Structures are given as C-alpha cells and as structure tokens.
Amino acid sequence: MMIARQNNENNKNEQFSQISSTTVDSKSKIDVRAKLAETAGVSTDTYSKGKKILDSDNEKLKQEVLSGEKSINAGYKELTGKKEN
C-alpha cells in the first residue's frame, strides 16, 4: 500500500514538473487586447475604456455612449470620476 501511494505521488510530481517546465514561445504570445482593438478599429486605450463602460452597471451611460450622444472618452471620465484638464 505504501509503495502504491509513493508511486502515485512520484507520478504526480513528474507530471507537474513536465507541465510547469513547458514555456510559451515569445513569438506565439498574443496581445488579445490589441487584437480586439484592431478588430474594432480603435486604439487599445479606447478599447479598454469602452470595455470598462460596457462592463459597468450604468445602463444610462452605456446607452449614451452606444448612441453616440457621448464619446467613449467622456463616458469613461464620467464613470471613473476623472475631471478634464
């Protein structure tokens, strides 16, 4: 029984070390935010601001931005409480 338990633990450790030693080639890394921004035709900054607005609970602000009544930047500033310089 002890031998089986020890073998099981050794197998788990070996599997973990194989998984943890696998690295992602830096060429295969993808900046998902940049890809989504490119698809939407906006900058990564604008994409991030728009996402924050859409993820918020402020339905009125979402509608104002989606209708074009308010820009994404203005909506973001309202949402975060940032003031214009």
PDB file of N, CA and C in Angstrom:
ATOM      1  N   MET A   1       0.827  -1.189   0.000  1.00  0.00           N
ATOM      2  CA  MET A   1       0.000   0.000   0.000  1.00  0.00           C
ATOM      3  C   MET A   1       0.868   1.247   0.000  1.00  0.00           C
ATOM      4  N   MET A   2       1.929   1.263   0.819  1.00  0.00           N
ATOM      5  CA  MET A   2       2.823   2.419   0.870  1.00  0.00           C
ATOM      6  C   MET A   2       3.542   2.612  -0.457  1.00  0.00           C
ATOM      7  N   ILE A   3       3.924   1.518  -1.112  1.00  0.00           N
ATOM      8  CA  ILE A   3       4.630   1.614  -2.388  1.00  0.00           C
ATOM      9  C   ILE A   3       3.715   2.224  -3.442  1.00  0.00           C
ATOM     10  N   ALA A   4       2.457   1.805  -3.476  1.00  0.00           N
ATOM     11  CA  ALA A   4       1.500   2.348  -4.443  1.00  0.00           C
ATOM     12  C   ALA A   4       1.292   3.840  -4.211  1.00  0.00           C
ATOM     13  N   ARG A   5       1.162   4.232  -2.970  1.00  0.00           N
ATOM     14  CA  ARG A   5       0.968   5.648  -2.637  1.00  0.00           C
ATOM     15  C   ARG A   5       2.197   6.457  -3.058  1.00  0.00           C
ATOM     16  N   GLN A   6       3.390   5.926  -2.790  1.00  0.00           N
ATOM     17  CA  GLN A   6       4.634   6.611  -3.150  1.00  0.00           C
ATOM     18  C   GLN A   6       4.746   6.738  -4.669  1.00  0.00           C
ATOM     19  N   ASN A   7       4.409   5.679  -5.404  1.00  0.00           N
ATOM     20  CA  ASN A   7       4.450   5.724  -6.864  1.00  0.00           C
ATOM     21  C   ASN A   7       3.473   6.764  -7.399  1.00  0.00           C
ATOM     22  N   ASN A   8       2.297   6.829  -6.804  1.00  0.00           N
ATOM     23  CA  ASN A   8       1.284   7.794  -7.219  1.00  0.00           C
ATOM     24  C   ASN A   8       1.792   9.221  -7.016  1.00  0.00           C
ATOM     25  N   GLU A   9       2.403   9.485  -5.867  1.00  0.00           N
ATOM     26  CA  GLU A   9       2.945  10.818  -5.586  1.00  0.00           C
ATOM     27  C   GLU A   9       4.086  11.154  -6.535  1.00  0.00           C
ATOM     28  N   ASN A  10       4.938  10.185  -6.830  1.00  0.00           N
ATOM     29  CA  ASN A  10       6.041  10.416  -7.764  1.00  0.00           C
ATOM     30  C   ASN A  10       5.511  10.752  -9.155  1.00  0.00           C
ATOM     31  N   ASN A  11       4.473  10.047  -9.584  1.00  0.00           N
ATOM     32  CA  ASN A  11       3.884  10.316 -10.895  1.00  0.00           C
ATOM     33  C   ASN A  11       3.289  11.715 -10.954  1.00  0.00           C
ATOM     34  N   LYS A  12       2.607  12.121  -9.882  1.00  0.00           N
ATOM     35  CA  LYS A  12       2.023  13.464  -9.843  1.00  0.00           C
ATOM     36  C   LYS A  12       3.112  14.526  -9.924  1.00  0.00           C
ATOM     37  N   ASN A  13       4.187  14.335  -9.170  1.00  0.00           N
ATOM     38  CA  ASN A  13       5.289  15.301  -9.184  1.00  0.00           C
ATOM     39  C   ASN A  13       5.941  15.368 -10.559  1.00  0.00           C
ATOM     40  N   GLU A  14       6.100  14.220 -11.201  1.00  0.00           N
ATOM     41  CA  GLU A  14       6.709  14.178 -12.528  1.00  0.00           C
ATOM     42  C   GLU A  14       5.815  14.884 -13.546  1.00  0.00           C
ATOM     43  N   GLN A  15       4.517  14.640 -13.483  1.00  0.00           N
ATOM     44  CA  GLN A  15       3.582  15.290 -14.400  1.00  0.00           C
ATOM     45  C   GLN A  15       3.587  16.797 -14.190  1.00  0.00           C
ATOM     46  N   PHE A  16       3.609  17.227 -12.935  1.00  0.00           N
ATOM     47  CA  PHE A  16       3.613  18.656 -12.641  1.00  0.00           C
ATOM     48  C   PHE A  16       4.876  19.313 -13.177  1.00  0.00           C
ATOM     49  N   SER A  17       6.016  18.665 -12.995  1.00  0.00           N
ATOM     50  CA  SER A  17       7.267  19.268 -13.461  1.00  0.00           C
ATOM     51  C   SER A  17       7.295  19.348 -14.980  1.00  0.00           C
ATOM     52  N   GLN A  18       6.680  18.391 -15.669  1.00  0.00           N
ATOM     53  CA  GLN A  18       6.614  18.454 -17.130  1.00  0.00           C
ATOM     54  C   GLN A  18       5.741  19.619 -17.574  1.00  0.00           C
ATOM     55  N   ILE A  19       4.628  19.812 -16.911  1.00  0.00           N
ATOM     56  CA  ILE A  19       3.718  20.904 -17.262  1.00  0.00           C
ATOM     57  C   ILE A  19       4.351  22.248 -16.946  1.00  0.00           C
ATOM     58  N   SER A  20       4.938  22.378 -15.763  1.00  0.00           N
ATOM     59  CA  SER A  20       5.486  23.670 -15.360  1.00  0.00           C
ATOM     60  C   SER A  20       6.738  24.036 -16.140  1.00  0.00           C
ATOM     61  N   SER A  21       7.432  23.050 -16.715  1.00  0.00           N
ATOM     62  CA  SER A  21       8.632  23.368 -17.482  1.00  0.00           C
ATOM     63  C   SER A  21       8.305  23.754 -18.920  1.00  0.00           C
ATOM     64  N   THR A  22       7.075  23.551 -19.335  1.00  0.00           N
ATOM     65  CA  THR A  22       6.666  23.949 -20.672  1.00  0.00           C
ATOM     66  C   THR A  22       6.511  25.458 -20.699  1.00  0.00           C
ATOM     67  N   THR A  23       7.203  26.088 -21.625  1.00  0.00           N
ATOM     68  CA  THR A  23       7.114  27.543 -21.726  1.00  0.00           C
ATOM     69  C   THR A  23       6.479  27.926 -23.045  1.00  0.00           C
ATOM     70  N   VAL A  24       5.907  29.113 -23.067  1.00  0.00           N
ATOM     71  CA  VAL A  24       5.294  29.628 -24.281  1.00  0.00           C
ATOM     72  C   VAL A  24       6.348  30.430 -25.016  1.00  0.00           C
ATOM     73  N   ASP A  25       6.520  30.112 -26.272  1.00  0.00           N
ATOM     74  CA  ASP A  25       7.460  30.851 -27.105  1.00  0.00           C
ATOM     75  C   ASP A  25       6.991  32.292 -27.209  1.00  0.00           C
ATOM     76  N   SER A  26       7.900  33.238 -27.032  1.00  0.00           N
ATOM     77  CA  SER A  26       7.515  34.655 -27.037  1.00  0.00           C
ATOM     78  C   SER A  26       6.901  35.068 -28.366  1.00  0.00           C
ATOM     79  N   LYS A  27       7.219  34.390 -29.455  1.00  0.00           N
ATOM     80  CA  LYS A  27       6.631  34.705 -30.757  1.00  0.00           C
ATOM     81  C   LYS A  27       5.168  34.291 -30.823  1.00  0.00           C
ATOM     82  N   SER A  28       4.782  33.299 -30.024  1.00  0.00           N
ATOM     83  CA  SER A  28       3.408  32.812 -30.076  1.00  0.00           C
ATOM     84  C   SER A  28       2.485  33.543 -29.105  1.00  0.00           C
ATOM     85  N   LYS A  29       3.032  34.445 -28.285  1.00  0.00           N
ATOM     86  CA  LYS A  29       2.191  35.213 -27.370  1.00  0.00           C
ATOM     87  C   LYS A  29       1.363  36.201 -28.169  1.00  0.00           C
ATOM     88  N   ILE A  30       0.116  36.373 -27.767  1.00  0.00           N
ATOM     89  CA  ILE A  30      -0.793  37.277 -28.459  1.00  0.00           C
ATOM     90  C   ILE A  30      -1.298  38.310 -27.468  1.00  0.00           C
ATOM     91  N   ASP A  31      -1.250  39.568 -27.862  1.00  0.00           N
ATOM     92  CA  ASP A  31      -1.846  40.630 -27.060  1.00  0.00           C
ATOM     93  C   ASP A  31      -3.318  40.679 -27.460  1.00  0.00           C
ATOM     94  N   VAL A  32      -4.140  40.010 -26.692  1.00  0.00           N
ATOM     95  CA  VAL A  32      -5.557  39.875 -27.024  1.00  0.00           C
ATOM     96  C   VAL A  32      -6.232  41.237 -27.087  1.00  0.00           C
ATOM     97  N   ARG A  33      -5.894  42.111 -26.156  1.00  0.00           N
ATOM     98  CA  ARG A  33      -6.497  43.445 -26.139  1.00  0.00           C
ATOM     99  C   ARG A  33      -6.175  44.185 -27.434  1.00  0.00           C
ATOM    100  N   ALA A  34      -4.934  44.077 -27.912  1.00  0.00           N
ATOM    101  CA  ALA A  34      -4.538  44.746 -29.156  1.00  0.00           C
ATOM    102  C   ALA A  34      -5.282  44.157 -30.349  1.00  0.00           C
ATOM    103  N   LYS A  35      -5.453  42.841 -30.362  1.00  0.00           N
ATOM    104  CA  LYS A  35      -6.189  42.188 -31.457  1.00  0.00           C
ATOM    105  C   LYS A  35      -7.647  42.626 -31.466  1.00  0.00           C
ATOM    106  N   LEU A  36      -8.271  42.665 -30.291  1.00  0.00           N
ATOM    107  CA  LEU A  36      -9.670  43.081 -30.211  1.00  0.00           C
ATOM    108  C   LEU A  36      -9.830  44.544 -30.601  1.00  0.00           C
ATOM    109  N   ALA A  37      -8.893  45.381 -30.184  1.00  0.00           N
ATOM    110  CA  ALA A  37      -8.938  46.799 -30.546  1.00  0.00           C
ATOM    111  C   ALA A  37      -8.799  46.961 -32.055  1.00  0.00           C
ATOM    112  N   GLU A  38      -7.896  46.195 -32.650  1.00  0.00           N
ATOM    113  CA  GLU A  38      -7.702  46.245 -34.104  1.00  0.00           C
ATOM    114  C   GLU A  38      -8.976  45.819 -34.828  1.00  0.00           C
ATOM    115  N   THR A  39      -9.603  44.765 -34.353  1.00  0.00           N
ATOM    116  CA  THR A  39     -10.850  44.284 -34.946  1.00  0.00           C
ATOM    117  C   THR A  39     -11.943  45.338 -34.853  1.00  0.00           C
ATOM    118  N   ALA A  40     -11.982  46.053 -33.725  1.00  0.00           N
ATOM    119  CA  ALA A  40     -12.992  47.095 -33.524  1.00  0.00           C
ATOM    120  C   ALA A  40     -12.630  48.393 -34.243  1.00  0.00           C
ATOM    121  N   GLY A  41     -11.385  48.503 -34.708  1.00  0.00           N
ATOM    122  CA  GLY A  41     -10.958  49.702 -35.414  1.00  0.00           C
ATOM    123  C   GLY A  41     -10.679  50.880 -34.500  1.00  0.00           C
ATOM    124  N   VAL A  42     -10.252  50.591 -33.277  1.00  0.00           N
ATOM    125  CA  VAL A  42      -9.943  51.649 -32.306  1.00  0.00           C
ATOM    126  C   VAL A  42      -8.586  51.360 -31.668  1.00  0.00           C
ATOM    127  N   SER A  43      -8.081  52.333 -30.914  1.00  0.00           N
ATOM    128  CA  SER A  43      -6.817  52.130 -30.196  1.00  0.00           C
ATOM    129  C   SER A  43      -7.051  51.207 -29.000  1.00  0.00           C
ATOM    130  N   THR A  44      -5.964  50.684 -28.465  1.00  0.00           N
ATOM    131  CA  THR A  44      -6.096  49.810 -27.293  1.00  0.00           C
ATOM    132  C   THR A  44      -6.638  50.588 -26.099  1.00  0.00           C
ATOM    133  N   ASP A  45      -6.276  51.861 -26.007  1.00  0.00           N
ATOM    134  CA  ASP A  45      -6.765  52.703 -24.912  1.00  0.00           C
ATOM    135  C   ASP A  45      -8.284  52.886 -25.013  1.00  0.00           C
ATOM    136  N   THR A  46      -8.753  53.206 -26.216  1.00  0.00           N
ATOM    137  CA  THR A  46     -10.194  53.392 -26.425  1.00  0.00           C
ATOM    138  C   THR A  46     -10.941  52.087 -26.192  1.00  0.00           C
ATOM    139  N   TYR A  47     -10.362  50.978 -26.646  1.00  0.00           N
ATOM    140  CA  TYR A  47     -10.989  49.675 -26.432  1.00  0.00           C
ATOM    141  C   TYR A  47     -11.143  49.398 -24.935  1.00  0.00           C
ATOM    142  N   SER A  48     -10.079  49.647 -24.171  1.00  0.00           N
ATOM    143  CA  SER A  48     -10.118  49.393 -22.723  1.00  0.00           C
ATOM    144  C   SER A  48     -11.165  50.260 -22.036  1.00  0.00           C
ATOM    145  N   LYS A  49     -11.249  51.525 -22.448  1.00  0.00           N
ATOM    146  CA  LYS A  49     -12.243  52.431 -21.866  1.00  0.00           C
ATOM    147  C   LYS A  49     -13.658  51.967 -22.211  1.00  0.00           C
ATOM    148  N   GLY A  50     -13.873  51.587 -23.465  1.00  0.00           N
ATOM    149  CA  GLY A  50     -15.191  51.111 -23.883  1.00  0.00           C
ATOM    150  C   GLY A  50     -15.596  49.848 -23.149  1.00  0.00           C
ATOM    151  N   LYS A  51     -14.653  48.946 -22.966  1.00  0.00           N
ATOM    152  CA  LYS A  51     -14.936  47.701 -22.243  1.00  0.00           C
ATOM    153  C   LYS A  51     -15.336  47.994 -20.808  1.00  0.00           C
ATOM    154  N   LYS A  52     -14.630  48.936 -20.179  1.00  0.00           N
ATOM    155  CA  LYS A  52     -14.947  49.291 -18.790  1.00  0.00           C
ATOM    156  C   LYS A  52     -16.369  49.850 -18.709  1.00  0.00           C
ATOM    157  N   ILE A  53     -16.750  50.661 -19.688  1.00  0.00           N
ATOM    158  CA  ILE A  53     -18.104  51.226 -19.713  1.00  0.00           C
ATOM    159  C   ILE A  53     -19.133  50.110 -19.882  1.00  0.00           C
ATOM    160  N   LEU A  54     -18.899  49.223 -20.854  1.00  0.00           N
ATOM    161  CA  LEU A  54     -19.853  48.141 -21.115  1.00  0.00           C
ATOM    162  C   LEU A  54     -19.938  47.142 -19.968  1.00  0.00           C
ATOM    163  N   ASP A  55     -18.867  46.980 -19.219  1.00  0.00           N
ATOM    164  CA  ASP A  55     -18.868  46.065 -18.073  1.00  0.00           C
ATOM    165  C   ASP A  55     -19.486  46.690 -16.824  1.00  0.00           C
ATOM    166  N   SER A  56     -19.744  47.995 -16.876  1.00  0.00           N
ATOM    167  CA  SER A  56     -20.300  48.678 -15.704  1.00  0.00           C
ATOM    168  C   SER A  56     -21.802  48.405 -15.578  1.00  0.00           C
ATOM    169  N   ASP A  57     -22.363  48.807 -14.451  1.00  0.00           N
ATOM    170  CA  ASP A  57     -23.803  48.662 -14.208  1.00  0.00           C
ATOM    171  C   ASP A  57     -24.573  49.914 -14.611  1.00  0.00           C
ATOM    172  N   ASN A  58     -23.892  50.902 -15.158  1.00  0.00           N
ATOM    173  CA  ASN A  58     -24.512  52.177 -15.500  1.00  0.00           C
ATOM    174  C   ASN A  58     -25.170  52.087 -16.884  1.00  0.00           C
ATOM    175  N   GLU A  59     -26.425  51.659 -16.911  1.00  0.00           N
ATOM    176  CA  GLU A  59     -27.146  51.449 -18.173  1.00  0.00           C
ATOM    177  C   GLU A  59     -27.344  52.754 -18.945  1.00  0.00           C
ATOM    178  N   LYS A  60     -27.594  53.840 -18.226  1.00  0.00           N
ATOM    179  CA  LYS A  60     -27.808  55.139 -18.874  1.00  0.00           C
ATOM    180  C   LYS A  60     -26.546  55.561 -19.623  1.00  0.00           C
ATOM    181  N   LEU A  61     -25.405  55.424 -18.978  1.00  0.00           N
ATOM    182  CA  LEU A  61     -24.135  55.790 -19.598  1.00  0.00           C
ATOM    183  C   LEU A  61     -23.850  54.906 -20.810  1.00  0.00           C
ATOM    184  N   LYS A  62     -24.127  53.617 -20.694  1.00  0.00           N
ATOM    185  CA  LYS A  62     -23.929  52.705 -21.826  1.00  0.00           C
ATOM    186  C   LYS A  62     -24.728  53.176 -23.030  1.00  0.00           C
ATOM    187  N   GLN A  63     -25.995  53.522 -22.812  1.00  0.00           N
ATOM    188  CA  GLN A  63     -26.856  53.966 -23.906  1.00  0.00           C
ATOM    189  C   GLN A  63     -26.361  55.274 -24.513  1.00  0.00           C
ATOM    190  N   GLU A  64     -25.897  56.190 -23.680  1.00  0.00           N
ATOM    191  CA  GLU A  64     -25.381  57.469 -24.182  1.00  0.00           C
ATOM    192  C   GLU A  64     -24.154  57.250 -25.064  1.00  0.00           C
ATOM    193  N   VAL A  65     -23.287  56.348 -24.662  1.00  0.00           N
ATOM    194  CA  VAL A  65     -22.082  56.069 -25.446  1.00  0.00           C
ATOM    195  C   VAL A  65     -22.441  55.297 -26.714  1.00  0.00           C
ATOM    196  N   LEU A  66     -23.281  54.280 -26.595  1.00  0.00           N
ATOM    197  CA  LEU A  66     -23.652  53.480 -27.760  1.00  0.00           C
ATOM    198  C   LEU A  66     -24.422  54.283 -28.803  1.00  0.00           C
ATOM    199  N   SER A  67     -25.208  55.257 -28.357  1.00  0.00           N
ATOM    200  CA  SER A  67     -25.985  56.080 -29.294  1.00  0.00           C
ATOM    201  C   SER A  67     -25.136  57.178 -29.927  1.00  0.00           C
ATOM    202  N   GLY A  68     -23.953  57.422 -29.383  1.00  0.00           N
ATOM    203  CA  GLY A  68     -23.095  58.478 -29.905  1.00  0.00           C
ATOM    204  C   GLY A  68     -23.339  59.824 -29.249  1.00  0.00           C
ATOM    205  N   GLU A  69     -24.288  59.856 -28.329  1.00  0.00           N
ATOM    206  CA  GLU A  69     -24.589  61.086 -27.596  1.00  0.00           C
ATOM    207  C   GLU A  69     -23.379  61.530 -26.779  1.00  0.00           C
ATOM    208  N   LYS A  70     -22.594  60.547 -26.328  1.00  0.00           N
ATOM    209  CA  LYS A  70     -21.414  60.819 -25.511  1.00  0.00           C
ATOM    210  C   LYS A  70     -20.265  59.976 -26.067  1.00  0.00           C
ATOM    211  N   SER A  71     -19.068  60.542 -26.112  1.00  0.00           N
ATOM    212  CA  SER A  71     -17.908  59.793 -26.606  1.00  0.00           C
ATOM    213  C   SER A  71     -17.475  58.745 -25.578  1.00  0.00           C
ATOM    214  N   ILE A  72     -16.699  57.785 -26.038  1.00  0.00           N
ATOM    215  CA  ILE A  72     -16.177  56.763 -25.128  1.00  0.00           C
ATOM    216  C   ILE A  72     -15.316  57.424 -24.059  1.00  0.00           C
ATOM    217  N   ASN A  73     -14.489  58.371 -24.475  1.00  0.00           N
ATOM    218  CA  ASN A  73     -13.609  59.047 -23.525  1.00  0.00           C
ATOM    219  C   ASN A  73     -14.417  59.810 -22.474  1.00  0.00           C
ATOM    220  N   ALA A  74     -15.444  60.537 -22.917  1.00  0.00           N
ATOM    221  CA  ALA A  74     -16.281  61.291 -21.970  1.00  0.00           C
ATOM    222  C   ALA A  74     -17.022  60.334 -21.037  1.00  0.00           C
ATOM    223  N   GLY A  75     -17.518  59.233 -21.573  1.00  0.00           N
ATOM    224  CA  GLY A  75     -18.203  58.238 -20.752  1.00  0.00           C
ATOM    225  C   GLY A  75     -17.277  57.618 -19.729  1.00  0.00           C
ATOM    226  N   TYR A  76     -16.046  57.349 -20.148  1.00  0.00           N
ATOM    227  CA  TYR A  76     -15.058  56.771 -19.234  1.00  0.00           C
ATOM    228  C   TYR A  76     -14.740  57.744 -18.101  1.00  0.00           C
ATOM    229  N   LYS A  77     -14.557  59.011 -18.458  1.00  0.00           N
ATOM    230  CA  LYS A  77     -14.258  60.016 -17.433  1.00  0.00           C
ATOM    231  C   LYS A  77     -15.411  60.148 -16.446  1.00  0.00           C
ATOM    232  N   GLU A  78     -16.639  60.097 -16.960  1.00  0.00           N
ATOM    233  CA  GLU A  78     -17.802  60.172 -16.066  1.00  0.00           C
ATOM    234  C   GLU A  78     -17.835  58.952 -15.143  1.00  0.00           C
ATOM    235  N   LEU A  79     -17.581  57.796 -15.702  1.00  0.00           N
ATOM    236  CA  LEU A  79     -17.629  56.551 -14.938  1.00  0.00           C
ATOM    237  C   LEU A  79     -16.562  56.514 -13.846  1.00  0.00           C
ATOM    238  N   THR A  80     -15.381  56.975 -14.171  1.00  0.00           N
ATOM    239  CA  THR A  80     -14.274  56.894 -13.211  1.00  0.00           C
ATOM    240  C   THR A  80     -14.141  58.137 -12.345  1.00  0.00           C
ATOM    241  N   GLY A  81     -14.897  59.170 -12.665  1.00  0.00           N
ATOM    242  CA  GLY A  81     -14.845  60.395 -11.875  1.00  0.00           C
ATOM    243  C   GLY A  81     -13.655  61.274 -12.185  1.00  0.00           C
ATOM    244  N   LYS A  82     -12.982  60.988 -13.310  1.00  0.00           N
ATOM    245  CA  LYS A  82     -11.829  61.812 -13.688  1.00  0.00           C
ATOM    246  C   LYS A  82     -12.319  63.110 -14.303  1.00  0.00           C
ATOM    247  N   LYS A  83     -11.631  64.193 -13.983  1.00  0.00           N
ATOM    248  CA  LYS A  83     -12.004  65.506 -14.498  1.00  0.00           C
ATOM    249  C   LYS A  83     -11.111  65.870 -15.668  1.00  0.00           C
ATOM    250  N   GLU A  84     -11.657  66.683 -16.565  1.00  0.00           N
ATOM    251  CA  GLU A  84     -10.882  67.156 -17.708  1.00  0.00           C
ATOM    252  C   GLU A  84      -9.878  68.189 -17.251  1.00  0.00           C
ATOM    253  N   ASN A  85      -8.725  68.197 -17.912  1.00  0.00           N
ATOM    254  CA  ASN A  85      -7.680  69.183 -17.572  1.00  0.00           C
ATOM    255  C   ASN A  85      -7.942  70.495 -18.244  1.00  0.00           C
TER     256      ASN A  85
END
